[in-house]
Amino acid sequence: MENSTRLDLYRQMVLIRTFEETILREYHADKAPIWDIGAGLIPGEMHLSAGQEPVAVAVCANLTPDDAVTATHRPHHFAIAHGMSLERLAAEIYGREDGLGRGRGGHMHLFDPSIHFSCSGIIAEGYPPALGQAFAFKSKGSQAVAVAVTGEGAANQGAFHESLNLAAAWRLPVVFVIEDNDWAISVPRSLSTSVASNAERAKAYGIPGERIEDNSLEDIFAAAKRAVDRARSGGGPTLLEVHTLRLWGHFEGDAQGYRPDLDGVAQRDPLPAYEMHLRALGVADDDVIKGAVTEAQARVEAAISFAKSSPIPEPSSATRYVFS
Amino acid sequence: MENSTRLDLYRQMVLIRTFEETILREYHADKAPIWDIGAGLIPGEMHLSAGQEPVAVAVCANLTPDDAVTATHRPHHFAIAHGMSLERLAAEIYGREDGLGRGRGGHMHLFDPSIHFSCSGIIAEGYPPALGQAFAFKSKGSQAVAVAVTGEGAANQGAFHESLNLAAAWRLPVVFVIEDNDWAISVPRSLSTSVASNAERAKAYGIPGERIEDNSLEDIFAAAKRAVDRARSGGGPTLLEVHTLRLWGHFEGDAQGYRPDLDGVAQRDPLPAYEMHLRALGVADDDVIKGAVTEAQARVEAAISFAKSSPIPEPSSATRYVFS
Amino acid sequence: MVKIETSPQQVTSRKLTVSKAMVEGIAQEMERDPSVIVLGEDVGAYGGIFSSTTGLLERFGPGRILDTPISETAFIGLGTGAAVEGMRPIVELMFVDFFGVAMDQIYNHMAKIHYESGGNVLVPMVLMTAVGGGYSDGAQHSQCLWGTFAHLPGMKVVVPSSPADAKGLMISAIRDENPVVYMFHKGVMGLPWMTKSTHALGDVPEESYTVPIGKAAITRSGTDVTVVTLSLSVHHSLDVADELAKEGIECEVVDLRSLVPLDRATVLESVAKTGRLVVVDEDYQSFGLSGEIAAIIAEEDPRLLRCPMKRVCVPDTPIPYARSLEQATLPTPTRIAAAIRDVMA
Amino acid sequence: MVKIETSPQQVTSRKLTVSKAMVEGIAQEMERDPSVIVLGEDVGAYGGIFSSTTGLLERFGPGRILDTPISETAFIGLGTGAAVEGMRPIVELMFVDFFGVAMDQIYNHMAKIHYESGGNVLVPMVLMTAVGGGYSDGAQHSQCLWGTFAHLPGMKVVVPSSPADAKGLMISAIRDENPVVYMFHKGVMGLPWMTKSTHALGDVPEESYTVPIGKAAITRSGTDVTVVTLSLSVHHSLDVADELAKEGIECEVVDLRSLVPLDRATVLESVAKTGRLVVVDEDYQSFGLSGEIAAIIAEEDPRLLRCPMKRVCVPDTPIPYARSLEQATLPTPTRIAAAIRDVMA
Ligand SMILES: Cc1ncc(C[n+]2csc(CCOP(=O)(O)OP(=O)(O)O)c2C)c(N)n1
Ligand SMILES: Cc1ncc(C[n+]2csc(CCOP(=O)(O)OP(=O)(O)O)c2C)c(N)n1
Ligand SMILES: [Mg+2]
Ligand SMILES: [Mg+2]
């Protein structure tokens, strides 16, 4: 990997983390003194992606805006890494007219046709539409690929299986990415999944499967490159599983009482680790790092301001957009 | 395999084939001159199992009536092999009060609690209830196992995947059996399935998988024995795929215009082949064979007579049995 | 192009079955628009289990007519994703009874993406599916279930009963920018291997034309009683109306044709005229279409009805296999006639 | 054992939330009957995302309280199979919105096996599931969908609104020989982290007792207008009724409690008395509960209604995320009050 790429991906990770930290702050800011999930400027469930930044930035580094990405209930890192406007993302999270879905969707339902981005709150059900995008790309003779993302818990859902088989049978240009953060809410992977690595499941479809350990940005990048290249050149789908980290709770408000590994979590944060790596390589120093953080903060705060000043949807418009 | 078992299983195959041939005759008997699927004493869809007898008899030879079997839309061979009363089976096919479901169910919905038998017309959806039966057996401390059957087309359905993973994760006493007859209605396996052998898919669940070629009764028996023993002794599930043969159409009325292999089908009929095998072994001669056929015919015709003389359900009782 | 409102203006027409009319509509759109594709189980060489795609593979090839694995979630979702990228997929769910294996893709994705995206994403897709019983196919292969689809927002739901509507509604569905669920009753298709209603054959213009989605058709006018119905039950209701006319009872038969949008105005107008209402619906009785029709009137003016309404529906029971039982649950001509006589009494 | 018809006879009771009452009902049945088990996602250590199973793992251990993979089809089907073999599983579908991934197991299997077997097989299973919106959880996590379940035959459908009913209906559901869908609104549970209705806390007897399935409760009697409703909307309707009483409008509030079976008699009696009807339903408006209520009256005597009925439902739109929009779609006290004033005008 080139150092410029390293730096670029590092900056993206910082941007994502800054975004998630800011949403965290804003989400909780006005729910006090009695914490009420429906209260405040940002209501509803909130699934943040801190700890999983390496997956998103390393995968999306191999994509262009012509490629599709379908994400999950935990979509911000992939949205940002794939190039979504922070302003329109933030505005959607605040439920405003300038949001990607004019406030209709919310944080689990982000649709940005300009970068072929979508997501779904239903486990594994983002996979099938990705097949259709890949099918359309192939039919049009474009070289674009579709990347479909789920968590490791989703790999036990029927849609996962059907999608891998169909994509393989039709040799569709899809890259399936599993973010294994060890947990599906409170259920540990070991209790739910009958196989140690979901990459093994690729064998059930006669396609290549790879597991990337240690949340390693550079390994993910290399594996994703292989997979994207294969898809672009007509070689069909690949399954990648990345062992990543859920740094925070499943959603905000999750006390994580069920989580024995909680103590060691902070030490496994991939961001300081990658920062050290860049320092060791001589790619980054205090200035570069501070610069990345400062720039990220400025961009995110600007997006938040934009969101907060965007109009709240008119109640009378609630039934618009059911049909075109 | 002992010769007595061979002979017993041969006789069961003859019984099943005789049953299917008789239903074939009866089904078409009163649909002339204009063939109408809803007409006649046996209306509705009819999926017959001729050619697949070796799977049913060889698997069920390892079971007792305490064990559960869930079958598919093509259920007669497994029903008979697992010990279902021919009379009550036939009566259900005729839609009569003495049928297993008092005529409410029909040939795709056979429920016989006395032998823990059930089936479903929805592809692969017979698998999940089998898990529950296995779970109940295990909870009660019984040694019973559940056998869940589907076709090869069903192995691409979500329920297949979820069931194998859950059974493996919970180490349930289940044997999954795939009858690969090359076809899912008109769609050949090669077009639908991304892997050459579904036994490969066992790897996705960390369980043993075996493919049995050539519709071989004796190989199926041996593999099923290993699988049933494993399940009984707490070793968890196994996946078996048997390469079998759809001797007739998908359902009655299927002209099979799509089927290039049609010419060679009759030669692959497992019944004459096994008969020859028994003759070669000296286990059967003309008398034995004729005896098997005569006895089967007598039993089947008796069952058909029973069915035909059983009362037609009263129209006014149509809404009974919605709730108990 | 001919725009047909209720009955076809014969331009150049011949008699076709519903099945042939549907296929002709699909084929004409496939000629016109290369983004139209068809996918589903046995839609290729087999031509659709209920002849909804006969001959299309031969004509358009395996790149546009695609046999799928038995993976409804995957291939319906594939349709949605392809539609999002500008294609116009027609996806067949072989029997509506199987919706349960793929309903999430249908109602949480296909139906909601347009709304969730604030109108920024279009899903121009047709989900076509066979419905209905009457030939002893049992509890898992005989349902209509249109009430279930119509209850969930974001999809249009059309249910043709005549060959001309079958073609025109198919073309409208394909051209619609929204997801449309197109439900065809096996009993209206005119299949050679199933009891045929005489109404399954009818005049169909050769040209391409649309039938507007959301407009009911008065298939027979009358002054005494309004029969609100759809699909195969339209055929039965028309037959019954002919019979009862001999007794001096004049039925107005309203073929809804579309459940979403629902043509409330036509229903209200007819009931305002006749003052009597029978709803004939092959779906389950409770919490479905017949209730919605009742609500339309109760919301407007309950006193439009000069006597209690009657429902001729499938009772709330799984559909039995035995013919004697199944016939007792279906809205047969006998039951329809009895209900009409009842409201006239 | 106390048998409660409408309001609990206080034997020894204390105030509990709906959530605690539900859990107490489950625990008492688990003590009594070793064949009762609970399975679903996060029902173990987490105690249920909406506190429907809090403390059960600690009390009954992982052999009877089972966290499942995210495989709704497999584990709901597992429940059915276990029920067929004589167990009494309580299976949680975390949000009703997810029904689409497992509906085949629910309505083609759990609901139909008893019928298809001619009554020979029993499926004594409870499917419990969280419903409802109001906290900006968006289009895939805020629905009620009871109309969808009530439309399909073979399952009872209960929807408690009060703590006492929550416990008694849970016990009835567990003991029922039939599959029962038990739908609890997140907003009635009394969760510490969600806006609480004052009605979410109420007297609950300590003893084990059943509330009969299929009987509505008159939660407030009145002479002017009948409000037919259920679940969280009962709470809102009672609050509105208190307000309107000050203006001299006397509302009768009918809490249906059960959709299948539906207590037609109670609805008819109340409407016969008041002559005015408002249906308040947090499910989608069309082809659902509100229509069924209209049909009950239209079938009996449309002229029981002296003026048009009003529906206060979720319009036929996916549930929007933004608070301003979501509140506009929900049956809020404001909308309920407006509808009641309308029918009184
Ligand atoms: C079909 C379905 N079942 C259950 C849920 C509830 N749910 C939301 S997130 C989640 C856990 C997902 O785990 P995983 O796939 O590992 O993703 P992670 O949250 O760890 O990123 C569950 C069970 C859902 N959204 N959809
Ligand atoms: C979910 C579902 N989809 C489609 C069907 C229609 N269907 C019935 S049998 C069949 C083919 C099944 O093929 P396979 O599993 O190989 O079994 P076989 O008929 O060959 O025994 C199909 C598609 C169904 N019953 N259920
Ligand atoms: Mg996870
Ligand atoms: Mg097959």
mmCIF file of N, CA and C in Angstrom, chain D residues 245-304:
data_model
loop_
_atom_site.group_PDB
_atom_site.id
_atom_site.type_symbol
_atom_site.label_atom_id
_atom_site.label_comp_id
_atom_site.label_asym_id
_atom_site.label_seq_id
_atom_site.Cartn_x
_atom_site.Cartn_y
_atom_site.Cartn_z
ATOM 1 N N ALA D 245 -65.033 14.334 28.866
ATOM 2 C CA ALA D 245 -66.098 14.254 29.880
ATOM 3 C C ALA D 245 -66.345 15.639 30.476
ATOM 4 N N LYS D 246 -65.261 16.413 30.566
ATOM 5 C CA LYS D 246 -65.401 17.778 31.103
ATOM 6 C C LYS D 246 -66.292 18.633 30.204
ATOM 7 N N GLU D 247 -66.313 18.274 28.901
ATOM 8 C CA GLU D 247 -67.165 19.012 27.966
ATOM 9 C C GLU D 247 -68.543 18.367 27.867
ATOM 10 N N GLY D 248 -68.748 17.311 28.654
ATOM 11 C CA GLY D 248 -70.059 16.664 28.626
ATOM 12 C C GLY D 248 -70.176 15.557 27.585
ATOM 13 N N ILE D 249 -69.060 15.168 26.976
ATOM 14 C CA ILE D 249 -69.121 14.048 26.019
ATOM 15 C C ILE D 249 -68.728 12.778 26.755
ATOM 16 N N GLU D 250 -69.616 11.797 26.748
ATOM 17 C CA GLU D 250 -69.343 10.564 27.487
ATOM 18 C C GLU D 250 -68.953 9.444 26.516
ATOM 19 N N CYS D 251 -67.689 9.085 26.561
ATOM 20 C CA CYS D 251 -67.176 8.052 25.652
ATOM 21 C C CYS D 251 -67.241 6.684 26.316
ATOM 22 N N GLU D 252 -67.589 5.697 25.520
ATOM 23 C CA GLU D 252 -67.426 4.310 25.965
ATOM 24 C C GLU D 252 -66.181 3.771 25.257
ATOM 25 N N VAL D 253 -65.213 3.338 26.046
ATOM 26 C CA VAL D 253 -63.953 2.888 25.450
ATOM 27 C C VAL D 253 -63.884 1.365 25.514
ATOM 28 N N VAL D 254 -63.877 0.740 24.340
ATOM 29 C CA VAL D 254 -63.823 -0.718 24.258
ATOM 30 C C VAL D 254 -62.393 -1.135 23.937
ATOM 31 N N ASP D 255 -61.792 -1.852 24.863
ATOM 32 C CA ASP D 255 -60.451 -2.409 24.636
ATOM 33 C C ASP D 255 -60.648 -3.824 24.091
ATOM 34 N N LEU D 256 -60.362 -4.018 22.821
ATOM 35 C CA LEU D 256 -60.657 -5.322 22.205
ATOM 36 C C LEU D 256 -59.871 -6.457 22.863
ATOM 37 N N ARG D 257 -58.636 -6.193 23.233
ATOM 38 C CA ARG D 257 -57.743 -7.176 23.893
ATOM 39 C C ARG D 257 -57.402 -8.379 23.027
ATOM 40 N N SER D 258 -58.328 -8.819 22.219
ATOM 41 C CA SER D 258 -58.106 -9.980 21.372
ATOM 42 C C SER D 258 -58.703 -9.652 20.012
ATOM 43 N N LEU D 259 -57.964 -9.919 18.948
ATOM 44 C CA LEU D 259 -58.523 -9.730 17.600
ATOM 45 C C LEU D 259 -59.063 -11.036 17.060
ATOM 46 N N VAL D 260 -58.416 -12.130 17.411
ATOM 47 C CA VAL D 260 -58.898 -13.455 17.022
ATOM 48 C C VAL D 260 -58.907 -14.307 18.281
ATOM 49 N N PRO D 261 -60.062 -14.743 18.761
ATOM 50 C CA PRO D 261 -61.396 -14.379 18.298
ATOM 51 C C PRO D 261 -61.708 -12.924 18.622
ATOM 52 N N LEU D 262 -62.602 -12.360 17.826
ATOM 53 C CA LEU D 262 -63.019 -10.967 17.990
ATOM 54 C C LEU D 262 -64.368 -10.945 18.693
ATOM 55 N N ASP D 263 -64.475 -10.098 19.675
ATOM 56 C CA ASP D 263 -65.697 -10.021 20.478
ATOM 57 C C ASP D 263 -66.699 -9.093 19.782
ATOM 58 N N ARG D 264 -67.360 -9.646 18.789
ATOM 59 C CA ARG D 264 -68.318 -8.858 18.011
ATOM 60 C C ARG D 264 -69.460 -8.344 18.873
ATOM 61 N N ALA D 265 -69.897 -9.191 19.811
ATOM 62 C CA ALA D 265 -71.080 -8.852 20.604
ATOM 63 C C ALA D 265 -70.860 -7.567 21.400
ATOM 64 N N THR D 266 -69.707 -7.457 22.017
ATOM 65 C CA THR D 266 -69.452 -6.271 22.835
ATOM 66 C C THR D 266 -69.434 -5.007 21.979
ATOM 67 N N VAL D 267 -68.837 -5.107 20.805
ATOM 68 C CA VAL D 267 -68.792 -3.954 19.908
ATOM 69 C C VAL D 267 -70.209 -3.562 19.492
ATOM 70 N N LEU D 268 -70.977 -4.562 19.093
ATOM 71 C CA LEU D 268 -72.326 -4.276 18.604
ATOM 72 C C LEU D 268 -73.211 -3.675 19.701
ATOM 73 N N GLU D 269 -73.087 -4.240 20.883
ATOM 74 C CA GLU D 269 -73.888 -3.730 21.994
ATOM 75 C C GLU D 269 -73.584 -2.270 22.289
ATOM 76 N N SER D 270 -72.300 -1.972 22.277
ATOM 77 C CA SER D 270 -71.906 -0.610 22.597
ATOM 78 C C SER D 270 -72.380 0.362 21.514
ATOM 79 N N VAL D 271 -72.204 -0.027 20.250
ATOM 80 C CA VAL D 271 -72.614 0.865 19.163
ATOM 81 C C VAL D 271 -74.131 1.002 19.134
ATOM 82 N N ALA D 272 -74.822 -0.090 19.468
ATOM 83 C CA ALA D 272 -76.286 -0.011 19.524
ATOM 84 C C ALA D 272 -76.706 1.025 20.558
ATOM 85 N N LYS D 273 -75.917 1.100 21.629
ATOM 86 C CA LYS D 273 -76.248 2.045 22.694
ATOM 87 C C LYS D 273 -75.928 3.488 22.293
ATOM 88 N N THR D 274 -74.713 3.692 21.752
ATOM 89 C CA THR D 274 -74.268 5.083 21.514
ATOM 90 C C THR D 274 -74.644 5.589 20.127
ATOM 91 N N GLY D 275 -74.688 4.708 19.148
ATOM 92 C CA GLY D 275 -75.003 5.159 17.795
ATOM 93 C C GLY D 275 -73.859 5.872 17.094
ATOM 94 N N ARG D 276 -72.732 5.970 17.747
ATOM 95 C CA ARG D 276 -71.592 6.664 17.136
ATOM 96 C C ARG D 276 -70.326 5.850 17.353
ATOM 97 N N LEU D 277 -69.476 5.854 16.327
ATOM 98 C CA LEU D 277 -68.306 4.960 16.376
ATOM 99 C C LEU D 277 -67.031 5.660 15.905
ATOM 100 N N VAL D 278 -66.026 5.543 16.741
ATOM 101 C CA VAL D 278 -64.669 5.937 16.336
ATOM 102 C C VAL D 278 -63.774 4.715 16.555
ATOM 103 N N VAL D 279 -63.045 4.312 15.525
ATOM 104 C CA VAL D 279 -62.081 3.225 15.699
ATOM 105 C C VAL D 279 -60.687 3.843 15.767
ATOM 106 N N VAL D 280 -59.966 3.495 16.802
ATOM 107 C CA VAL D 280 -58.606 4.014 16.970
ATOM 108 C C VAL D 280 -57.641 2.847 16.877
ATOM 109 N N ASP D 281 -56.768 2.902 15.884
ATOM 110 C CA ASP D 281 -55.972 1.724 15.538
ATOM 111 C C ASP D 281 -54.599 2.182 15.069
ATOM 112 N N GLU D 282 -53.540 1.711 15.728
ATOM 113 C CA GLU D 282 -52.191 2.132 15.336
ATOM 114 C C GLU D 282 -51.645 1.314 14.167
ATOM 115 N N ASP D 283 -52.444 0.408 13.643
ATOM 116 C CA ASP D 283 -52.025 -0.313 12.443
ATOM 117 C C ASP D 283 -52.424 0.539 11.222
ATOM 118 N N TYR D 284 -51.969 0.100 10.033
ATOM 119 C CA TYR D 284 -52.343 0.814 8.821
ATOM 120 C C TYR D 284 -53.857 0.828 8.668
ATOM 121 N N GLN D 285 -54.361 1.907 8.081
ATOM 122 C CA GLN D 285 -55.809 2.085 8.035
ATOM 123 C C GLN D 285 -56.543 1.075 7.156
ATOM 124 N N SER D 286 -56.047 0.886 5.923
ATOM 125 C CA SER D 286 -56.869 0.166 4.949
ATOM 126 C C SER D 286 -56.713 -1.343 5.069
ATOM 127 N N PHE D 287 -57.781 -2.059 4.800
ATOM 128 C CA PHE D 287 -57.767 -3.515 4.766
ATOM 129 C C PHE D 287 -57.311 -4.098 6.108
ATOM 130 N N GLY D 288 -57.829 -3.534 7.189
ATOM 131 C CA GLY D 288 -57.379 -4.008 8.495
ATOM 132 C C GLY D 288 -58.493 -4.014 9.523
ATOM 133 N N LEU D 289 -58.114 -3.679 10.746
ATOM 134 C CA LEU D 289 -59.038 -3.746 11.876
ATOM 135 C C LEU D 289 -60.208 -2.793 11.732
ATOM 136 N N SER D 290 -59.934 -1.570 11.340
ATOM 137 C CA SER D 290 -61.009 -0.578 11.312
ATOM 138 C C SER D 290 -62.091 -1.006 10.326
ATOM 139 N N GLY D 291 -61.676 -1.603 9.219
ATOM 140 C CA GLY D 291 -62.648 -2.111 8.254
ATOM 141 C C GLY D 291 -63.464 -3.244 8.846
ATOM 142 N N GLU D 292 -62.797 -4.123 9.571
ATOM 143 C CA GLU D 292 -63.523 -5.254 10.142
ATOM 144 C C GLU D 292 -64.599 -4.781 11.119
ATOM 145 N N ILE D 293 -64.288 -3.783 11.883
ATOM 146 C CA ILE D 293 -65.280 -3.248 12.828
ATOM 147 C C ILE D 293 -66.466 -2.669 12.047
ATOM 148 N N ALA D 294 -66.145 -1.958 10.967
ATOM 149 C CA ALA D 294 -67.224 -1.411 10.133
ATOM 150 C C ALA D 294 -68.097 -2.538 9.581
ATOM 151 N N ALA D 295 -67.455 -3.625 9.177
ATOM 152 C CA ALA D 295 -68.206 -4.724 8.576
ATOM 153 C C ALA D 295 -69.134 -5.394 9.589
ATOM 154 N N ILE D 296 -68.652 -5.528 10.808
ATOM 155 C CA ILE D 296 -69.491 -6.132 11.859
ATOM 156 C C ILE D 296 -70.811 -5.385 11.959
ATOM 157 N N ILE D 297 -70.718 -4.081 11.894
ATOM 158 C CA ILE D 297 -71.936 -3.275 12.034
ATOM 159 C C ILE D 297 -72.765 -3.325 10.759
ATOM 160 N N ALA D 298 -72.080 -3.221 9.614
ATOM 161 C CA ALA D 298 -72.818 -3.244 8.349
ATOM 162 C C ALA D 298 -73.548 -4.567 8.149
ATOM 163 N N GLU D 299 -72.961 -5.632 8.660
ATOM 164 C CA GLU D 299 -73.603 -6.952 8.536
ATOM 165 C C GLU D 299 -74.795 -7.096 9.473
ATOM 166 N N GLU D 300 -74.684 -6.423 10.621
ATOM 167 C CA GLU D 300 -75.753 -6.555 11.611
ATOM 168 C C GLU D 300 -76.881 -5.581 11.268
ATOM 169 N N ASP D 301 -76.531 -4.325 11.241
ATOM 170 C CA ASP D 301 -77.525 -3.299 10.946
ATOM 171 C C ASP D 301 -76.805 -1.972 10.756
ATOM 172 N N PRO D 302 -76.625 -1.557 9.497
ATOM 173 C CA PRO D 302 -75.875 -0.315 9.259
ATOM 174 C C PRO D 302 -76.521 0.882 9.945
ATOM 175 N N ARG D 303 -77.789 0.777 10.222
ATOM 176 C CA ARG D 303 -78.468 1.939 10.796
ATOM 177 C C ARG D 303 -78.292 2.050 12.309
ATOM 178 N N LEU D 304 -77.507 1.145 12.862
ATOM 179 C CA LEU D 304 -77.088 1.371 14.251
ATOM 180 C C LEU D 304 -76.308 2.679 14.347
#
